[in-house]
Short mmCIF file of C-alpha atoms in Angstrom, two decimals:
data_model
loop_
_atom_site.label_atom_id
_atom_site.label_comp_id
_atom_site.label_asym_id
_atom_site.label_seq_id
_atom_site.Cartn_x
_atom_site.Cartn_y
_atom_site.Cartn_z
CA UNK A 1 -27.03 20.07 -4.15
CA UNK A 2 -26.45 19.66 -7.88
CA UNK A 3 -29.16 18.92 -10.39
CA UNK A 4 -29.64 15.72 -12.33
CA UNK A 5 -28.05 14.69 -15.62
CA UNK A 6 -30.04 13.00 -18.36
CA UNK A 7 -29.01 9.93 -20.35
CA UNK A 8 -28.13 10.57 -24.00
CA UNK A 9 -27.88 6.90 -24.96
CA UNK A 10 -28.12 3.50 -23.28
CA UNK A 11 -26.13 0.61 -24.76
CA UNK A 12 -27.75 -2.50 -23.34
CA UNK A 13 -27.07 -5.41 -25.73
CA UNK A 14 -24.83 -7.30 -23.30
CA UNK A 15 -26.43 -10.22 -21.45
CA UNK A 16 -24.39 -9.59 -18.30
CA UNK A 17 -22.92 -6.75 -16.30
CA UNK A 18 -20.21 -4.59 -17.86
CA UNK A 19 -16.90 -4.78 -16.01
CA UNK A 20 -15.00 -2.11 -17.93
CA UNK A 21 -15.16 0.29 -20.86
CA UNK A 22 -12.64 2.18 -22.95
CA UNK A 23 -13.01 5.07 -25.39
CA UNK A 24 -10.91 5.27 -28.56
CA UNK A 25 -8.38 8.14 -28.69
CA UNK A 26 -10.60 9.99 -31.18
CA UNK A 27 -13.72 9.43 -29.07
CA UNK A 28 -15.64 7.81 -31.95
CA UNK A 29 -15.76 4.25 -30.62
CA UNK A 30 -16.48 2.68 -27.24
CA UNK A 31 -15.32 -0.77 -26.16
CA UNK A 32 -17.11 -2.67 -23.38
CA UNK A 33 -16.15 -5.94 -21.67
CA UNK A 34 -18.86 -8.00 -20.01
CA UNK A 35 -19.75 -10.81 -17.65
CA UNK A 36 -21.34 -12.53 -20.65
CA UNK A 37 -17.84 -13.38 -21.98
CA UNK A 38 -17.95 -10.95 -24.89
CA UNK A 39 -16.73 -7.47 -25.71
CA UNK A 40 -18.59 -5.05 -27.95
CA UNK A 41 -17.57 -2.05 -30.00
CA UNK A 42 -20.08 0.81 -30.17
CA UNK A 43 -20.40 3.99 -32.17
CA UNK A 44 -20.49 6.94 -29.78
CA UNK A 45 -22.42 8.95 -32.38
CA UNK A 46 -25.57 6.82 -32.32
CA UNK A 47 -24.96 4.14 -29.65
CA UNK A 48 -25.17 1.30 -32.20
CA UNK A 49 -23.10 -1.87 -31.74
CA UNK A 50 -20.45 -2.02 -34.50
CA UNK A 51 -18.83 -5.35 -33.68
CA UNK A 52 -19.26 -8.29 -31.33
CA UNK A 53 -15.95 -9.72 -30.08
CA UNK A 54 -16.44 -13.39 -29.20
CA UNK A 55 -13.87 -15.99 -28.23
CA UNK A 56 -13.17 -15.77 -24.51
CA UNK A 57 -14.32 -18.80 -22.52
CA UNK A 58 -15.17 -16.83 -19.37
CA UNK A 59 -16.14 -13.32 -18.36
CA UNK A 60 -14.13 -10.34 -19.64
CA UNK A 61 -12.37 -8.58 -16.78
CA UNK A 62 -10.88 -5.57 -18.56
CA UNK A 63 -10.60 -3.98 -22.00
CA UNK A 64 -8.50 -1.30 -23.67
CA UNK A 65 -9.15 0.39 -27.01
CA UNK A 66 -6.31 1.74 -29.12
CA UNK A 67 -6.41 3.39 -32.57
CA UNK A 68 -6.26 0.17 -34.59
CA UNK A 69 -6.72 -2.62 -32.06
CA UNK A 70 -8.80 -3.61 -29.06
CA UNK A 71 -7.43 -5.63 -26.15
CA UNK A 72 -9.45 -7.74 -23.73
CA UNK A 73 -8.44 -9.94 -20.81
CA UNK A 74 -10.50 -12.58 -19.14
CA UNK A 75 -11.01 -15.02 -16.30
CA UNK A 76 -10.10 -17.71 -18.87
CA UNK A 77 -6.45 -16.68 -18.20
CA UNK A 78 -5.92 -15.19 -21.68
CA UNK A 79 -5.59 -11.80 -23.31
CA UNK A 80 -6.85 -11.19 -26.85
CA UNK A 81 -6.14 -8.55 -29.47
CA UNK A 82 -8.90 -7.68 -31.96
CA UNK A 83 -9.23 -5.80 -35.24
CA UNK A 84 -11.49 -2.82 -34.50
CA UNK A 85 -12.92 -2.73 -38.04
CA UNK A 86 -13.75 -6.41 -38.55
CA UNK A 87 -14.02 -7.71 -34.99
CA UNK A 88 -11.60 -10.51 -35.90
CA UNK A 89 -9.34 -11.90 -33.17
CA UNK A 90 -5.75 -11.18 -34.25
CA UNK A 91 -3.79 -12.66 -31.35
CA UNK A 92 -4.25 -14.75 -28.21
CA UNK A 93 -1.71 -14.27 -25.41
CA UNK A 94 -1.44 -17.43 -23.29
CA UNK A 95 0.71 -18.15 -20.26
CA UNK A 96 -1.01 -16.89 -17.13
CA UNK A 97 -2.42 -19.65 -14.93
CA UNK A 98 -5.16 -17.62 -13.24
CA UNK A 99 -7.46 -14.66 -13.89
CA UNK A 100 -5.75 -11.94 -15.92
CA UNK A 101 -6.46 -8.53 -14.51
CA UNK A 102 -5.48 -5.79 -12.17
CA UNK A 103 -8.46 -6.35 -9.92
CA UNK A 104 -9.23 -3.77 -7.28
CA UNK A 105 -10.23 -5.74 -4.22
CA UNK A 106 -10.24 -5.30 -0.49
CA UNK A 107 -8.60 -6.69 2.61
CA UNK A 108 -9.31 -10.31 3.57
CA UNK A 109 -10.47 -9.24 7.00
CA UNK A 110 -13.90 -7.69 7.44
CA UNK A 111 -13.47 -3.94 7.66
CA UNK A 112 -16.25 -1.83 9.10
CA UNK A 113 -16.04 1.88 8.54
CA UNK A 114 -17.38 4.30 11.15
CA UNK A 115 -21.15 4.61 10.78
CA UNK A 116 -21.23 2.02 8.01
CA UNK A 117 -21.88 -1.68 7.65
CA UNK A 118 -20.08 -2.46 4.42
CA UNK A 119 -17.88 -5.51 4.63
CA UNK A 120 -14.73 -5.68 2.61
CA UNK A 121 -13.48 -9.05 1.39
CA UNK A 122 -11.05 -10.53 -1.10
CA UNK A 123 -12.69 -12.71 -3.75
CA UNK A 124 -9.71 -14.97 -4.34
CA UNK A 125 -9.86 -16.07 -0.68
CA UNK A 126 -13.52 -16.97 -0.72
CA UNK A 127 -15.70 -19.29 -2.83
CA UNK A 128 -18.83 -17.96 -4.44
CA UNK A 129 -21.43 -17.20 -3.19
CA UNK A 130 -20.55 -14.64 -0.53
CA UNK A 131 -22.73 -13.75 2.46
CA UNK A 132 -23.81 -10.28 1.38
CA UNK A 133 -27.12 -8.59 0.79
CA UNK A 134 -28.36 -8.26 -2.83
CA UNK A 135 -27.15 -5.01 -4.36
CA UNK A 136 -24.69 -4.27 -1.55
CA UNK A 137 -21.41 -2.80 -2.73
CA UNK A 138 -18.33 -4.78 -1.85
CA UNK A 139 -15.40 -3.61 -3.94
CA UNK A 140 -13.92 -6.87 -5.10
CA UNK A 141 -16.97 -9.09 -4.50
CA UNK A 142 -20.65 -8.37 -4.37
CA UNK A 143 -24.09 -9.80 -4.89
CA UNK A 144 -25.96 -8.30 -7.79
CA UNK A 145 -29.66 -7.42 -7.50
CA UNK A 146 -30.61 -10.95 -8.65
CA UNK A 147 -28.63 -12.44 -5.74
CA UNK A 148 -25.81 -13.84 -7.89
CA UNK A 149 -22.30 -13.46 -6.51
CA UNK A 150 -19.80 -11.65 -8.72
CA UNK A 151 -16.11 -10.93 -8.81
CA UNK A 152 -15.37 -7.22 -8.84
CA UNK A 153 -14.47 -5.04 -11.79
CA UNK A 154 -10.87 -4.99 -12.89
CA UNK A 155 -8.45 -2.30 -13.76
CA UNK A 156 -6.09 -2.29 -16.72
CA UNK A 157 -3.55 -4.10 -18.77
CA UNK A 158 -1.03 -1.67 -20.20
CA UNK A 159 -0.04 -1.26 -23.85
CA UNK A 160 3.14 0.76 -24.46
CA UNK A 161 6.02 0.69 -26.96
CA UNK A 162 4.56 -2.31 -28.81
CA UNK A 163 4.57 -4.16 -25.50
CA UNK A 164 1.63 -5.54 -23.56
CA UNK A 165 1.89 -5.66 -19.75
CA UNK A 166 -0.46 -7.85 -17.74
CA UNK A 167 -0.95 -9.00 -14.16
CA UNK A 168 -2.78 -11.96 -12.70
CA UNK A 169 -4.07 -13.84 -9.69
CA UNK A 170 -1.17 -16.24 -10.36
CA UNK A 171 1.11 -13.72 -8.56
CA UNK A 172 2.97 -12.78 -11.73
CA UNK A 173 3.13 -9.91 -14.16
CA UNK A 174 4.21 -10.50 -17.75
CA UNK A 175 5.27 -8.48 -20.76
CA UNK A 176 4.43 -9.60 -24.29
CA UNK A 177 5.27 -8.56 -27.83
CA UNK A 178 2.03 -7.08 -29.13
CA UNK A 179 2.52 -8.24 -32.72
CA UNK A 180 4.05 -11.68 -32.15
CA UNK A 181 2.10 -12.63 -29.05
CA UNK A 182 5.25 -13.98 -27.41
CA UNK A 183 6.01 -13.44 -23.74
CA UNK A 184 9.36 -11.67 -23.38
CA UNK A 185 9.54 -11.36 -19.58
CA UNK A 186 7.90 -12.69 -16.44
CA UNK A 187 8.01 -10.94 -13.07
CA UNK A 188 7.82 -13.14 -9.97
CA UNK A 189 8.26 -12.14 -6.34
CA UNK A 190 4.92 -11.06 -4.89
CA UNK A 191 3.50 -13.44 -2.29
CA UNK A 192 -0.08 -12.86 -3.38
CA UNK A 193 -2.23 -11.55 -6.23
CA UNK A 194 -1.03 -8.60 -8.28
CA UNK A 195 -3.81 -6.07 -8.51
CA UNK A 196 -2.43 -2.97 -10.16
CA UNK A 197 0.43 -1.92 -12.42
CA UNK A 198 2.04 1.14 -14.05
CA UNK A 199 4.92 1.60 -16.49
CA UNK A 200 7.65 4.22 -16.78
CA UNK A 201 9.41 4.28 -20.16
CA UNK A 202 13.25 4.53 -20.37
CA UNK A 203 13.13 8.11 -21.69
CA UNK A 204 11.12 9.18 -18.61
CA UNK A 205 13.94 8.13 -16.28
CA UNK A 206 17.16 9.99 -15.35
CA UNK A 207 20.07 9.56 -17.75
CA UNK A 208 22.62 8.75 -15.05
CA UNK A 209 24.81 5.68 -15.71
CA UNK A 210 23.52 3.66 -12.74
CA UNK A 211 19.88 4.28 -13.65
CA UNK A 212 20.34 3.79 -17.40
CA UNK A 213 21.73 0.30 -16.93
CA UNK A 214 19.01 -0.80 -14.51
CA UNK A 215 16.13 0.75 -16.45
CA UNK A 216 17.16 0.12 -20.05
CA UNK A 217 13.72 -1.28 -20.87
CA UNK A 218 11.84 0.96 -18.46
CA UNK A 219 10.44 0.21 -15.02
CA UNK A 220 7.21 -1.63 -14.20
CA UNK A 221 5.51 -0.92 -10.86
CA UNK A 222 3.07 -3.48 -9.43
CA UNK A 223 0.85 -3.53 -6.35
CA UNK A 224 -0.32 -6.64 -4.54
CA UNK A 225 -2.56 -8.03 -1.82
CA UNK A 226 0.64 -8.97 0.01
CA UNK A 227 0.78 -5.32 1.14
CA UNK A 228 3.74 -4.30 -1.00
CA UNK A 229 4.44 -2.62 -4.30
CA UNK A 230 7.44 -3.67 -6.37
CA UNK A 231 9.49 -1.89 -9.02
CA UNK A 232 10.79 -4.20 -11.77
CA UNK A 233 13.47 -3.80 -14.41
CA UNK A 234 11.60 -4.66 -17.60
CA UNK A 235 14.72 -5.65 -19.57
CA UNK A 236 16.05 -8.12 -17.00
CA UNK A 237 12.91 -9.09 -15.08
CA UNK A 238 14.74 -8.37 -11.80
CA UNK A 239 13.08 -6.67 -8.86
CA UNK A 240 14.60 -3.19 -8.60
CA UNK A 241 12.88 -2.12 -5.36
CA UNK A 242 10.27 -3.45 -2.94
CA UNK A 243 8.10 -0.68 -1.47
CA UNK A 244 7.17 -1.70 2.07
CA UNK A 245 5.08 0.29 4.51
CA UNK A 246 1.40 -0.47 3.94
CA UNK A 247 -0.30 -2.73 6.46
CA UNK A 248 -3.04 -3.83 4.05
CA UNK A 249 -3.49 -4.82 0.42
CA UNK A 250 -2.37 -2.32 -2.22
CA UNK A 251 -5.51 -1.66 -4.26
CA UNK A 252 -4.57 1.19 -6.58
CA UNK A 253 -1.53 2.89 -8.01
CA UNK A 254 -0.72 5.99 -10.04
CA UNK A 255 2.68 7.02 -11.32
CA UNK A 256 4.05 10.55 -11.72
CA UNK A 257 6.74 9.96 -14.33
CA UNK A 258 8.47 13.40 -14.19
CA UNK A 259 9.23 13.01 -10.48
CA UNK A 260 9.63 9.20 -10.59
CA UNK A 261 7.05 8.98 -7.80
CA UNK A 262 4.47 6.26 -7.28
CA UNK A 263 1.34 6.83 -5.19
CA UNK A 264 -0.30 3.72 -3.73
CA UNK A 265 -3.68 3.33 -2.01
CA UNK A 266 -4.43 0.55 0.44
CA UNK A 267 -6.94 -1.15 2.68
CA UNK A 268 -4.98 0.39 5.57
CA UNK A 269 -6.81 3.68 4.69
CA UNK A 270 -3.59 5.45 3.66
CA UNK A 271 -1.97 6.69 0.48
CA UNK A 272 1.80 6.53 0.31
CA UNK A 273 4.25 8.27 -2.01
CA UNK A 274 7.43 6.46 -3.07
CA UNK A 275 10.58 7.22 -5.01
CA UNK A 276 10.61 4.33 -7.48
CA UNK A 277 14.36 4.64 -8.11
CA UNK A 278 15.54 4.50 -4.49
CA UNK A 279 12.53 2.75 -2.96
CA UNK A 280 12.27 5.48 -0.29
CA UNK A 281 8.86 6.19 1.22
CA UNK A 282 8.44 9.94 0.77
CA UNK A 283 5.23 10.65 2.66
CA UNK A 284 2.00 9.15 4.03
CA UNK A 285 -1.46 10.64 3.40
CA UNK A 286 -3.70 9.93 6.41
CA UNK A 287 -7.31 11.11 6.78
CA UNK A 288 -9.48 8.48 5.13
CA UNK A 289 -11.52 6.27 7.45
CA UNK A 290 -11.77 3.35 5.03
CA UNK A 291 -9.91 1.53 2.29
CA UNK A 292 -8.53 3.68 -0.54
CA UNK A 293 -10.08 2.19 -3.68
CA UNK A 294 -9.08 4.48 -6.57
CA UNK A 295 -6.61 7.27 -7.31
CA UNK A 296 -6.31 10.04 -9.90
CA UNK A 297 -3.26 12.32 -10.28
CA UNK A 298 -3.74 15.72 -11.94
CA UNK A 299 -1.51 18.80 -11.83
CA UNK A 300 0.34 17.76 -8.65
CA UNK A 301 -2.97 16.99 -6.95
CA UNK A 302 -3.89 13.46 -5.87
CA UNK A 303 -7.60 12.55 -5.76
CA UNK A 304 -8.55 9.46 -3.77
CA UNK A 305 -11.85 7.57 -3.60
CA UNK A 306 -12.55 5.53 -0.50
CA UNK A 307 -14.80 3.04 1.22
CA UNK A 308 -15.55 5.85 3.70
CA UNK A 309 -17.81 7.30 0.97
CA UNK A 310 -15.66 10.36 0.31
CA UNK A 311 -13.15 11.64 -2.21
CA UNK A 312 -10.22 13.64 -0.91
CA UNK A 313 -7.87 16.00 -2.74
CA UNK A 314 -4.25 16.11 -1.56
CA UNK A 315 -1.18 18.16 -2.40
CA UNK A 316 1.14 15.58 -3.97
CA UNK A 317 4.28 17.32 -2.73
CA UNK A 318 3.29 17.61 0.94
CA UNK A 319 0.49 15.12 1.62
CA UNK A 320 -1.82 17.89 2.90
CA UNK A 321 -5.54 17.24 2.40
CA UNK A 322 -7.03 20.40 0.89
CA UNK A 323 -10.56 19.30 -0.01
CA UNK A 324 -13.12 16.60 0.76
CA UNK A 325 -15.94 15.68 -1.63
CA UNK A 326 -18.98 14.19 0.08
CA UNK A 327 -22.55 13.25 -1.01
CA UNK A 328 -21.87 9.58 -1.87
CA UNK A 329 -24.06 7.06 -0.10
CA UNK A 330 -21.73 4.11 -0.72
CA UNK A 331 -18.08 3.43 -1.48
CA UNK A 332 -16.46 5.59 -4.16
CA UNK A 333 -15.46 3.11 -6.87
CA UNK A 334 -14.29 5.26 -9.82
CA UNK A 335 -12.70 8.66 -10.46
CA UNK A 336 -12.13 10.74 -13.58
CA UNK A 337 -10.87 14.34 -13.77
CA UNK A 338 -11.49 16.47 -16.84
CA UNK A 339 -11.10 20.22 -17.39
CA UNK A 340 -11.87 21.34 -13.85
CA UNK A 341 -14.58 18.78 -13.16
CA UNK A 342 -14.13 15.67 -11.02
CA UNK A 343 -16.43 12.79 -11.94
CA UNK A 344 -17.04 10.04 -9.40
CA UNK A 345 -18.76 6.67 -9.55
CA UNK A 346 -20.18 4.96 -6.49
CA UNK A 347 -21.73 1.80 -5.16
CA UNK A 348 -24.94 3.79 -4.77
CA UNK A 349 -25.31 3.46 -8.57
CA UNK A 350 -24.89 7.19 -9.16
CA UNK A 351 -22.20 9.15 -10.96
CA UNK A 352 -21.51 12.68 -9.76
CA UNK A 353 -19.79 15.75 -11.14
CA UNK A 354 -18.01 18.10 -8.72
CA UNK A 355 -16.29 21.41 -9.27
CA UNK A 356 -12.74 20.24 -8.60
CA UNK A 357 -11.62 23.59 -7.16
CA UNK A 358 -14.52 24.42 -4.86
CA UNK A 359 -15.78 20.92 -4.15
CA UNK A 360 -19.33 21.96 -5.11
CA UNK A 361 -21.57 19.17 -6.39
CA UNK A 362 -22.76 20.15 -9.87
CA UNK A 363 -24.75 17.15 -11.11
CA UNK A 364 -25.92 13.70 -10.10
CA UNK A 365 -26.33 11.15 -12.89
CA UNK A 366 -28.96 8.51 -12.10
CA UNK A 367 -30.16 5.55 -14.10
CA UNK A 368 -27.79 2.70 -13.28
CA UNK A 369 -29.06 0.06 -10.88
CA UNK A 370 -25.74 -1.22 -9.58
CA UNK A 371 -22.16 -0.20 -8.73
CA UNK A 372 -20.46 2.05 -11.30
CA UNK A 373 -17.22 0.35 -12.31
CA UNK A 374 -15.69 2.86 -14.70
CA UNK A 375 -16.01 6.43 -15.96
CA UNK A 376 -14.65 7.73 -19.27
CA UNK A 377 -14.70 11.26 -20.66
CA UNK A 378 -14.98 12.05 -24.37
CA UNK A 379 -11.44 13.23 -25.27
CA UNK A 380 -12.76 15.63 -27.93
CA UNK A 381 -14.91 17.53 -25.46
CA UNK A 382 -12.65 20.40 -24.41
CA UNK A 383 -15.21 23.23 -24.41
CA UNK A 384 -16.42 23.20 -20.82
CA UNK A 385 -18.37 26.43 -21.18
CA UNK A 386 -21.10 24.46 -22.92
CA UNK A 387 -24.07 22.94 -21.10
CA UNK A 388 -23.73 19.56 -22.82
CA UNK A 389 -20.75 17.62 -21.54
CA UNK A 390 -20.44 13.93 -22.26
CA UNK A 391 -19.35 11.37 -19.72
CA UNK A 392 -19.70 7.62 -20.12
CA UNK A 393 -20.18 5.27 -17.18
CA UNK A 394 -20.50 1.53 -16.84
CA UNK A 395 -22.36 -0.73 -14.49
CA UNK A 396 -24.88 -3.29 -15.73
CA UNK A 397 -25.37 -1.20 -18.85
CA UNK A 398 -23.52 1.72 -20.42
CA UNK A 399 -25.01 5.18 -20.38
CA UNK A 400 -24.06 8.44 -22.06
CA UNK A 401 -24.87 11.41 -19.86
CA UNK A 402 -25.26 15.17 -20.18
CA UNK A 403 -24.01 17.57 -17.56
#
């Protein structure tokens, strides 16, 4: 069993739980989005708050930090762009009619995993409060230690090619001009909430005439609680392919752009690989005993975190499971791979570091008191022969850890 990691810094100025965090490309700033309706920018050097981003009228569901701008989206149905130096709001993107996010949630039916008693529910189907025990992990909905019911942490909006992609409970995805704030395309067709999205740029797609015309603006892939994923032509807004095969909600999605392959994880406990150009289902990954909550794709290996309290490593090209990472006492809610180490976050309030090749547990990071929503690795930290390795996690507060 691995040893414990110690906290370098705790950033605890928020008045509510932290739903997401994002590190700047240079690793010098950290952006957090909170239940208190604000986002904050922090210096990673000393943990001091550099800017308070105020303006949203409800809780912040997700945030993304770029070199010169910060983006936040909220349950107030808007997205905002902020100046990272002044904290000034530069743009408000309006148009969605429900919560803006890519929320990872679970199947509307109660799912009980073997040997567990962790119910899985969809928040948009149920009013608050939910009948769960305080502190119990339900990916999508939970009760916090105070007994208050919360919506689950969200995944990401996408910023690419001066375009902002967003998805919402209103069953649509949209693309906006980053600078002008104008919506340039709306994608309609899912029969329920869109939870997850990924983008493939035009230059990542084959240069054949039939593909070039269809994918002139790139392809957007979305996953939904209706059990399907869809591939959209960004330029026209038309649905290019509908990926059918899952028997539960699609919770997570990763895209391998060189092979034009999407990997989707679902409440049906499977991962499926798809050709996004033809819509063909390539293979099914079956071994999990619970909903697949998060995915990470690295070097033709797919890592999956599940409600069965394990992480599995699969060969992307064959679907063979080659490794299982255990030790979690609750659902695995977050994954991050860096330089041979796999970091995991769990509903047991612990982050863990595993040797990705051997599966050995190296460290357990304790200190949080609730589900870990997100894990980020300092992009500057490439020397993994050192003893001090920085990983940032978020739950109710943000912690810097040593490995």
